[in-house]
CSV table of C-alpha atoms and ligand atoms in Angstrom, one decimal:
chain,number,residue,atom,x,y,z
A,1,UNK,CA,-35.5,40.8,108.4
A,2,UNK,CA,-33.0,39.4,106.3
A,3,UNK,CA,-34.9,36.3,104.8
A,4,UNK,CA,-38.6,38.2,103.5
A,5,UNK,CA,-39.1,37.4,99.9
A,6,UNK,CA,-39.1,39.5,96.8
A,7,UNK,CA,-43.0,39.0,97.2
A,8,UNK,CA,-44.9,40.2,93.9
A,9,UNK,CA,-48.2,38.4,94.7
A,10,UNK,CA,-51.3,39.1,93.1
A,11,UNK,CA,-53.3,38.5,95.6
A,12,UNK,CA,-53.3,38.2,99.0
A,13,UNK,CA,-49.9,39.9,98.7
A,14,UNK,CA,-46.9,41.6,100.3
A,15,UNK,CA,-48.1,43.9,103.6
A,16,UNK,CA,-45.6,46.5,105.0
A,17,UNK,CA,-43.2,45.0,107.2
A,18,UNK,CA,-43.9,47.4,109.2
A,19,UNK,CA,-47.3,46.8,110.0
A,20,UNK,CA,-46.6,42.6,110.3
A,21,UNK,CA,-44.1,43.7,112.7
A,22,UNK,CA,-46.5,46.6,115.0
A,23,UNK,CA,-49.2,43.4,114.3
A,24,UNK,CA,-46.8,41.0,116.0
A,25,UNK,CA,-46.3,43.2,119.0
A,26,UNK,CA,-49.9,44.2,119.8
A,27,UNK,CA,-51.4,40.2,118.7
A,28,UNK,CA,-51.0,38.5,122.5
A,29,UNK,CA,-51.9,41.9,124.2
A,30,UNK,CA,-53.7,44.9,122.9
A,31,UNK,CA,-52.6,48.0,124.3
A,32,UNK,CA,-52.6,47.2,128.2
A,33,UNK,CA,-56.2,45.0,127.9
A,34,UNK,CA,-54.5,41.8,128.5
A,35,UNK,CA,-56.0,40.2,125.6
A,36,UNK,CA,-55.8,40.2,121.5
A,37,UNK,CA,-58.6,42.5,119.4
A,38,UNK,CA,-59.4,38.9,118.6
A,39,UNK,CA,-60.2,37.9,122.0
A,40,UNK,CA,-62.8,40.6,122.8
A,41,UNK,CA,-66.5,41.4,121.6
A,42,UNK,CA,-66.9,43.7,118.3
A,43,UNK,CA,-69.2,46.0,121.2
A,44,UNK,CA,-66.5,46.7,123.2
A,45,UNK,CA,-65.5,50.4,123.3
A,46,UNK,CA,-61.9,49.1,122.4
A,47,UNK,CA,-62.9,47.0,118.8
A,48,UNK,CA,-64.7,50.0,118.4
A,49,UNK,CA,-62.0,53.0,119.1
A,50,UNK,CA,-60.4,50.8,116.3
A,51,UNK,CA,-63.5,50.7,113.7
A,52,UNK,CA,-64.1,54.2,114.1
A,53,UNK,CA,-60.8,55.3,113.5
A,54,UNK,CA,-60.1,52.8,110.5
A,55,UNK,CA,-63.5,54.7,108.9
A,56,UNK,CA,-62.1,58.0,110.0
A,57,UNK,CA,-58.5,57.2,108.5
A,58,UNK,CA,-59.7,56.3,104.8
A,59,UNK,CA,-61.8,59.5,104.9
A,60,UNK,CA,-58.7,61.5,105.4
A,61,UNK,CA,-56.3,59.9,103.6
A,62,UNK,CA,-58.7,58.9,100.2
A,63,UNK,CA,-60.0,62.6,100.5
A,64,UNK,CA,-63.8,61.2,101.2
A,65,UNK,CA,-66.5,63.9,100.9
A,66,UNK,CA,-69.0,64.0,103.1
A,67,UNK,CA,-72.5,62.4,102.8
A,68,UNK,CA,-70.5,58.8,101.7
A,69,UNK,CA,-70.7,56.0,103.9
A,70,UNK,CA,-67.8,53.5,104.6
A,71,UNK,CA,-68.9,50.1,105.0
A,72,UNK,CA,-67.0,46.9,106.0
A,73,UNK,CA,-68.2,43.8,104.4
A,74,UNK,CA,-67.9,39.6,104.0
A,75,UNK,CA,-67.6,37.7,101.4
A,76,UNK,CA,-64.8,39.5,99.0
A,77,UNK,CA,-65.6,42.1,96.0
A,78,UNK,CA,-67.1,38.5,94.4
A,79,UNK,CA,-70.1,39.4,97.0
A,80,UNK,CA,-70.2,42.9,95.5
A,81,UNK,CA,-70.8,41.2,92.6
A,82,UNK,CA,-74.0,40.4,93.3
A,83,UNK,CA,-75.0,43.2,95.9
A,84,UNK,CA,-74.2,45.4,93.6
A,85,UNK,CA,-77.7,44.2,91.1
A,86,UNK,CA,-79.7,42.7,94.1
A,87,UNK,CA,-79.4,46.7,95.4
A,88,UNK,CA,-79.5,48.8,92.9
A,89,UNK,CA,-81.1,47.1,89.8
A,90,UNK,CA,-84.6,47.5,90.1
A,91,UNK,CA,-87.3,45.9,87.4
A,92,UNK,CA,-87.5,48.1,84.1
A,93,UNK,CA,-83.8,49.5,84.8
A,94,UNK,CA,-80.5,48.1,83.4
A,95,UNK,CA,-77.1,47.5,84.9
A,96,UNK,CA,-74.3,49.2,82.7
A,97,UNK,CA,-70.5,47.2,82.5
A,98,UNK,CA,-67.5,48.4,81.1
A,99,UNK,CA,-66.0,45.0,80.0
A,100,UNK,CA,-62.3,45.7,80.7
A,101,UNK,CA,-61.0,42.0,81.5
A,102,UNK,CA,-62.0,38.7,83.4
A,103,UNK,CA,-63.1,40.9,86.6
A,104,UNK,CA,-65.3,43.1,84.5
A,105,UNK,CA,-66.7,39.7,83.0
A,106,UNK,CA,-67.2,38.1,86.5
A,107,UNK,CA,-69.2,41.0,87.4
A,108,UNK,CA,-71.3,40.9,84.6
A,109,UNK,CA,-72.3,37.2,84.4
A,110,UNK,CA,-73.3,37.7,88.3
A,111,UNK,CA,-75.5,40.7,87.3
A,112,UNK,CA,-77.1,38.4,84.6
A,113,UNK,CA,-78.6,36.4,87.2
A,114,UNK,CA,-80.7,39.1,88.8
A,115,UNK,CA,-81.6,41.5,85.8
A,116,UNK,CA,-80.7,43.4,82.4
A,117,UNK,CA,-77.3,44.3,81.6
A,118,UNK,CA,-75.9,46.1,78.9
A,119,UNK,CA,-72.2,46.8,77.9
A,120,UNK,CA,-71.5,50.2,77.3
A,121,UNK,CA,-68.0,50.0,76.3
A,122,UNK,CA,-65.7,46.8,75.6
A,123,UNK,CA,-61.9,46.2,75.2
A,124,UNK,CA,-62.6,42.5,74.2
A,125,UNK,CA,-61.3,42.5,70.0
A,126,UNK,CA,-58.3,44.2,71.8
A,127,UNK,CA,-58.3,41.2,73.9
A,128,UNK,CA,-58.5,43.2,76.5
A,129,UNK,CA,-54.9,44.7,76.1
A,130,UNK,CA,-56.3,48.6,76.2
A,131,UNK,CA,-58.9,50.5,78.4
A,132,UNK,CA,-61.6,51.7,76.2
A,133,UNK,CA,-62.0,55.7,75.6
A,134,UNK,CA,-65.2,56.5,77.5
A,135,UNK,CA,-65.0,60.1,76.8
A,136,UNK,CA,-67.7,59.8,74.7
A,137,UNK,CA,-69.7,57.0,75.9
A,138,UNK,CA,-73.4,57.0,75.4
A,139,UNK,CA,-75.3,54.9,78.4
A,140,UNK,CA,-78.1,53.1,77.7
A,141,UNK,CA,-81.0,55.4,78.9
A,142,UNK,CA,-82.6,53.2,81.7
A,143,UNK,CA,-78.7,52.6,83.3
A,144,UNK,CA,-79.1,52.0,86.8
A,145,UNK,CA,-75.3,52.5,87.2
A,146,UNK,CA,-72.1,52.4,85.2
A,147,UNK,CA,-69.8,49.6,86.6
A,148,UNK,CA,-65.9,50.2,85.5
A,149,UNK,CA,-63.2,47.7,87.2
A,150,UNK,CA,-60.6,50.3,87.6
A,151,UNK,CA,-57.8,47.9,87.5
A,152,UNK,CA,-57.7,44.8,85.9
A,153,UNK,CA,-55.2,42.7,87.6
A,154,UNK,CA,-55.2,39.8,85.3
A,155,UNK,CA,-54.6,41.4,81.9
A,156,UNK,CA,-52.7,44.6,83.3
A,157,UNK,CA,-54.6,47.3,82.3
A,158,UNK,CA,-55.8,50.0,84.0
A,159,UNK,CA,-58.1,53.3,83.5
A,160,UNK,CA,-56.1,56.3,84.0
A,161,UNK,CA,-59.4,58.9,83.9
A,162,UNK,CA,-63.0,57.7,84.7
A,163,UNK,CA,-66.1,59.3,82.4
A,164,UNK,CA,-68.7,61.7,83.9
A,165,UNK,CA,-72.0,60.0,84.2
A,166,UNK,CA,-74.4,62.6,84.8
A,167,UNK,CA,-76.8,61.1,86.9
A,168,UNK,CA,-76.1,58.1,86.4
A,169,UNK,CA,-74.1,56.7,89.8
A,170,UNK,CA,-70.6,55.4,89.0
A,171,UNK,CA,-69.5,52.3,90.1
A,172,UNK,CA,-65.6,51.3,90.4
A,173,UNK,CA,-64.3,47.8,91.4
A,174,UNK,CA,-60.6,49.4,92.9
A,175,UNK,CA,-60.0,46.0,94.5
A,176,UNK,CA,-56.3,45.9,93.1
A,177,UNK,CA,-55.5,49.4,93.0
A,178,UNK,CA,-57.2,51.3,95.7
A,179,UNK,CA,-55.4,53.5,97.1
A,180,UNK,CA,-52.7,53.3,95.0
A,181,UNK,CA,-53.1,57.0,93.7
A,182,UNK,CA,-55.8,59.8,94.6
A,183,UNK,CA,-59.4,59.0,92.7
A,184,UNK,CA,-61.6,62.4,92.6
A,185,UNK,CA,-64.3,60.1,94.9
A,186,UNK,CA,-66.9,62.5,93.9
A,187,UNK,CA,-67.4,61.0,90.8
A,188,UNK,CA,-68.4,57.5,92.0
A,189,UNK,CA,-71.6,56.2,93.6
A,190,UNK,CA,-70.1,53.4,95.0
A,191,UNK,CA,-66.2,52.1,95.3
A,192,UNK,CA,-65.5,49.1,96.7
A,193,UNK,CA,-62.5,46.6,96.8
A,194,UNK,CA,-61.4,43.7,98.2
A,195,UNK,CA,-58.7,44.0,100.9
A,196,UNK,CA,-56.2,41.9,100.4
A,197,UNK,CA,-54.1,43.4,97.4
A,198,UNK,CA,-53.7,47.3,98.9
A,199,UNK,CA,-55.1,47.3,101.6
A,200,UNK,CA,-54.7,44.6,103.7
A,201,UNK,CA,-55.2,40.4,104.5
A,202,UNK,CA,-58.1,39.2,103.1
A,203,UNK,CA,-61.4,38.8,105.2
A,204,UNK,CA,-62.7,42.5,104.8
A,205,UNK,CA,-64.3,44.3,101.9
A,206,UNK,CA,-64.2,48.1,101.8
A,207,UNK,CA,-67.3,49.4,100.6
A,208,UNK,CA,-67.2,53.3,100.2
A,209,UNK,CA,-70.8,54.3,99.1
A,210,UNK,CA,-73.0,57.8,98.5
A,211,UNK,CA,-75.7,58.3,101.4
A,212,UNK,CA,-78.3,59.1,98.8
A,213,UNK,CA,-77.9,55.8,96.8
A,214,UNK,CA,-79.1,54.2,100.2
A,215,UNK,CA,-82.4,55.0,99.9
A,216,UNK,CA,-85.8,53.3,98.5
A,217,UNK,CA,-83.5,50.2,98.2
A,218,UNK,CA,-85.3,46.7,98.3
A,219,UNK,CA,-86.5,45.2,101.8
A,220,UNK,CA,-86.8,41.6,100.0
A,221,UNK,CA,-83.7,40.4,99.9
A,222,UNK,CA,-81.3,38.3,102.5
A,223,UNK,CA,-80.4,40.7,105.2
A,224,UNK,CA,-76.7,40.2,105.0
A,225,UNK,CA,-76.9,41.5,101.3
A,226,UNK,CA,-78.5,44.8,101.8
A,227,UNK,CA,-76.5,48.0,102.3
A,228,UNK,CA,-78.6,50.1,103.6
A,229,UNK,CA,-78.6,47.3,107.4
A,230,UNK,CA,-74.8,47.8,106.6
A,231,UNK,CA,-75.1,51.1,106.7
A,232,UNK,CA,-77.7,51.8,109.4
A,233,UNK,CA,-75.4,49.4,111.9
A,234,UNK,CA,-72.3,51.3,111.1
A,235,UNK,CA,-71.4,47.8,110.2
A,236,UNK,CA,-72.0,46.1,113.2
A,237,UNK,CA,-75.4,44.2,112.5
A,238,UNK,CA,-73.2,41.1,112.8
A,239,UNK,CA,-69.8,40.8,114.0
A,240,UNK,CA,-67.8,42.0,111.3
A,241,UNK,CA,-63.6,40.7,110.7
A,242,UNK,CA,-62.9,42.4,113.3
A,243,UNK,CA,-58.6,41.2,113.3
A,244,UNK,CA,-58.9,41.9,109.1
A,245,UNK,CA,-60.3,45.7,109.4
A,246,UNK,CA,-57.9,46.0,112.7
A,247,UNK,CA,-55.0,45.1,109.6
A,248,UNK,CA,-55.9,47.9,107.3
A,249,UNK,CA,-56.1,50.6,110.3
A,250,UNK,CA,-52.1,50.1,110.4
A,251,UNK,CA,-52.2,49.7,106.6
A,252,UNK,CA,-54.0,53.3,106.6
A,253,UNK,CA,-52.1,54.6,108.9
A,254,UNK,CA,-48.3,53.3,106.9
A,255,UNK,CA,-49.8,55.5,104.1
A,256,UNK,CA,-50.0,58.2,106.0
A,257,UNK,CA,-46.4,58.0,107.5
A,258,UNK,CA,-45.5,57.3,103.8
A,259,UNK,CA,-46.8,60.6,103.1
A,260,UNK,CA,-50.3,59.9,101.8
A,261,UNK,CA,-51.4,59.7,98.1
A,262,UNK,CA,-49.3,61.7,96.2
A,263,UNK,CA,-45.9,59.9,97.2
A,264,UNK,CA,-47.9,56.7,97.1
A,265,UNK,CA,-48.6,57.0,93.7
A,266,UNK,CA,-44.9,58.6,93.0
A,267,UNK,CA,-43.6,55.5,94.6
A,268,UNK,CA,-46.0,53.1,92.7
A,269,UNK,CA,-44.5,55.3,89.1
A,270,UNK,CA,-41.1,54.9,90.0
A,271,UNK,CA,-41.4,51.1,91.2
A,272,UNK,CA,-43.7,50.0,88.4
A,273,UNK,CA,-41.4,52.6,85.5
A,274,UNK,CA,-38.2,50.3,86.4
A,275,UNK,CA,-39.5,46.4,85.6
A,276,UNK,CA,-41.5,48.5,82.5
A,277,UNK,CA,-38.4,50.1,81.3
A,278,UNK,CA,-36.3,46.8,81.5
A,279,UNK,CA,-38.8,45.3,79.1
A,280,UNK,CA,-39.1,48.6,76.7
A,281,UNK,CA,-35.0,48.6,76.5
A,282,UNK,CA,-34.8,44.8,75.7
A,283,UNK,CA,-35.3,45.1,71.9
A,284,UNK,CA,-37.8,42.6,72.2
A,285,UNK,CA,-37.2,39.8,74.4
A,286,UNK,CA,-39.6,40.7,77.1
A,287,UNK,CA,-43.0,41.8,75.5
A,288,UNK,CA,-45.6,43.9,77.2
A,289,UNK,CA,-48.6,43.2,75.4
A,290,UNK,CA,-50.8,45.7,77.0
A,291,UNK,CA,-50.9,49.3,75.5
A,292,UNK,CA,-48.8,51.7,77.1
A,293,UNK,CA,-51.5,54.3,77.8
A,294,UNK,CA,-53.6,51.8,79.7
A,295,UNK,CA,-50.7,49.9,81.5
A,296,UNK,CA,-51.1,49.1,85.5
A,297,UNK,CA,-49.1,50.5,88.0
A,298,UNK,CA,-50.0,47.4,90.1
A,299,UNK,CA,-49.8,44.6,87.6
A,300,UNK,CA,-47.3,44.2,85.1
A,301,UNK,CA,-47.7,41.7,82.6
A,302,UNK,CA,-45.1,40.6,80.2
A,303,UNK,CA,-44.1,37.7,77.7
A,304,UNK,CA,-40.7,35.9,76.6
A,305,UNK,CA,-40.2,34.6,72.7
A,306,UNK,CA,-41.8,30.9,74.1
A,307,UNK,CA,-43.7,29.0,77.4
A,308,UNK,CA,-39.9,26.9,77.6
A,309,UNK,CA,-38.4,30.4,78.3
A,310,UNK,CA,-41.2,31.7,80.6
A,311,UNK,CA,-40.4,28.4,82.1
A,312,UNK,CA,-36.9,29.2,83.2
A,313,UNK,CA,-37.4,32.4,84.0
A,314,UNK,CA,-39.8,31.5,86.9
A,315,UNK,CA,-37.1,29.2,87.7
A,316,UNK,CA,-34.8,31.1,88.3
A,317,UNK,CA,-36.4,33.4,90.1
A,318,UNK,CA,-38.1,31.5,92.3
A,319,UNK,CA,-34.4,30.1,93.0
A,320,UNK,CA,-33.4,34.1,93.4
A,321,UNK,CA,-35.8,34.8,96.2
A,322,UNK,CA,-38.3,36.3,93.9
A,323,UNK,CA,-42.0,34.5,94.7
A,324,UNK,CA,-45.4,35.4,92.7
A,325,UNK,CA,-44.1,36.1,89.3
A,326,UNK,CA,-46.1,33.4,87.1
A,327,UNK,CA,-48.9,34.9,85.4
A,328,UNK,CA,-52.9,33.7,86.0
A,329,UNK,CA,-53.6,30.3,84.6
A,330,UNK,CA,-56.1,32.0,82.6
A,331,UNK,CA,-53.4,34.1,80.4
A,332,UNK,CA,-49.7,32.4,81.2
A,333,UNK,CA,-46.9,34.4,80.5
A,334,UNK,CA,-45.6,36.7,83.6
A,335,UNK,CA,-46.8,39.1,86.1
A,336,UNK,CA,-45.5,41.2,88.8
A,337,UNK,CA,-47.5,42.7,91.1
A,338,UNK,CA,-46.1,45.9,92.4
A,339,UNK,CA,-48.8,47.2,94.9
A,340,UNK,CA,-48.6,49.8,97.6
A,341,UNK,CA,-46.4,47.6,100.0
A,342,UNK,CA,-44.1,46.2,97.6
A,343,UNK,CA,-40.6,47.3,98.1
A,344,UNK,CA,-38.6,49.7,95.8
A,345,UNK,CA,-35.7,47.3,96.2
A,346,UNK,CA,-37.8,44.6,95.0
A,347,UNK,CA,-38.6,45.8,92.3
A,348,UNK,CA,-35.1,47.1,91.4
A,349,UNK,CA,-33.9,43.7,91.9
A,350,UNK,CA,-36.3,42.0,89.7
A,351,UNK,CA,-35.4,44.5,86.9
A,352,UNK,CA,-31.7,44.2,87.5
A,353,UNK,CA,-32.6,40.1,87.3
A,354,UNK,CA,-34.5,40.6,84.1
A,355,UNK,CA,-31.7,42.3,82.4
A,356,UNK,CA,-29.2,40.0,83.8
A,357,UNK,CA,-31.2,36.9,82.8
A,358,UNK,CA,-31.8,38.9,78.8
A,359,UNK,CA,-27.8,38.5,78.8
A,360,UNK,CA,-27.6,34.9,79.5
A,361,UNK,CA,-30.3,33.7,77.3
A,362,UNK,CA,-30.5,36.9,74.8
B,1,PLP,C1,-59.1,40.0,93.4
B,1,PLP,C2,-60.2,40.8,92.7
B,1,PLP,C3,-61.5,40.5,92.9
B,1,PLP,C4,-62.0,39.3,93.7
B,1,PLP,O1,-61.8,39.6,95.0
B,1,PLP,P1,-62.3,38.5,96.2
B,1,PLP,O2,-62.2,39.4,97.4
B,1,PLP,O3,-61.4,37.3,96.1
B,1,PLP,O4,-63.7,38.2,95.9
B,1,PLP,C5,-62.4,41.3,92.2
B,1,PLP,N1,-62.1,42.3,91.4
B,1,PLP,C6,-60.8,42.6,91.2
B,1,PLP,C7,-60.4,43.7,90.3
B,1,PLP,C8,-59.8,41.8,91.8
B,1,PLP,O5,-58.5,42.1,91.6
């Protein structure tokens, strides 16, 4: 496969070759049936040998205790956004944020509409540039949850420990670096994440949620937004994505070949250490202008002396086979997005080109 890009999308973004290519075998005719997994009802016993094992496959491979629930939702980890308050913030209680980045922002202006929030912690006079230390964090006594946004893929930054909140359920937004590393899931309530950065195309949402926080939830919302239908259905109330969560079963199951976790995050390091060290050993030309201890593994963001310069440089990349490197309108400068299913020798090339470009306009 001679002509695939070096793709650092943010999102949706590179998928193991791999799996496009086992995809591309099994998409006319699924395993002897004669038809795609698109073709056939979300009832039949095959959709559902694949549901099953996609639930069964995180479990193992995220190290999910019992008495959690895995859940496959619509509507992206915006959705989340507000099923998140309709669920779980009830009158008199208040929904806690961790305000990390424009994700942590987007979470709390939808949890505005439907009750109190408060911020327990902020990174916002660092302009975001550094995850705030919540070793010590006091939570406002009536918190109905904390809600952290583990990575934020916009700003680069990303926690590297989560705080213990008592009783309080944690929440964590991993929709740009799940399973990019292994998470002590006993310390969250609720994880969820959009698909399409590490775990797959878009369509699905991964919902990974505690048994106990199902309970007692409100009856009065729209059925669609409730967990605990979700839940009871094993996600089949309606008929769920059925070709998006068929995706992530061979994204799941690449990890595994890959060697689960522990490489995955090894890999993510080592990938992520080269286009870091390329900007740390350019005496300034490339800035990274989030702090080291709370840089992303999945999201690099970096700057050049001026926007002409940035200019080029996305020039000539994009001329160099290198797609995805412009940074969100909402911030400019650069980003590379290294997740799971980016190549190591992408990411070698882009730092080779970085140092190579450094000489040429240095
Ligand atoms: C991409 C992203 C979202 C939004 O996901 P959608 O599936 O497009 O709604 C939310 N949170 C984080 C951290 C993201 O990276």
């Amino acid at each position: 496969m001679g002509n695939r890009a070096y793709n650092f999308n943010a999102g949706p973004a590179a998928l193991p070759l791999e799996v496009l290519q086992k995809a591309q075998e099994e998409l006319v005719e699924f395993k002897g049936i004669g038809m795609s997994i698109m073709e056939i009802s979300h009832r039949s016993a095959e959709y559902e040998q694949v549901h099953n094992e996609t639930q069964q496959l995180l479990k193992q491979i995220f190290s999910i205790p019992d008495g959690y629930q895995i859940q496959f939702l619509q509507g992206g980890a915006s959705t989340q956004f507000a099923m998140i308050p309709l669920n779980f913030l009830k009158p008199g209680k208040v929904g806690s944020y961790v305000l990390t980045g424009a994700w942590a922002e987007k979470a709390i202006q939808e949890a505005k509409l439907f009750g109190e929030v408060a911020i327990a912690a902020s990174s916002q006079e660092q302009k975001f540039m550094k995850i705030p230390d919540l070793s010590d964090i006091s939570l406002h006594p009536d918190s109905a949850y904390l809600h952290v946004t583990s990575n934020e893929t916009i700003e680069g930054a990303q926690f590297q420990s989560y705080p213990d909140t008592g009783n309080v359920p944690l929440i964590g937004d991993m929709s740009s670096d799940i399973l990019s590393r292994p998470v002590d899931v006993s310390k969250f309530g609720m994880i969820y994440a959009g698909a399409q950065k590490n775990l797959g195309p878009s369509g699905v949402t991964v919902v990974i949620v505690k048994e106990d926080l199902l309970q007692d939830l409100p009856k009065t919302i729209p059925t669609m937004l409730r967990y605990e239908i979700h839940g009871k259905n094993n996600s089949l109330y309606n008929t769920p994505p059925v070709y998006s969560i068929y995706m992530v079963n061979l994204v799941l199951k690449w990890i595994q070949e890959q060697g689960g976790l522990a490489v995955i995050e090894k890999n993510n390091l080592e990938k992520s250490g080269l286009i870091y060290s390329a900007i740390d050993q350019s005496g300034g030309f490339y800035r990274g202008p989030v702090d080291k201890g709370s840089r992303s593994s999945m999201n690099i963001t970096f700057r050049l002396q001026d926007e002409e310069l940035e200019k080029k440089f996305i020039k000539e990349t994009e001329q160099n086979g290198f797609v995805g490197l412009k940074g969100h309108r909402s911030v400019g400068g650069l980003r590379a997005s290294t997740y799971n299913a980016v190549p190591y020798a992408s990411c070698k090339a882009l730092a080779d080109f970085m140092t190579d470009f450094q000489k040429r306009n240095g």
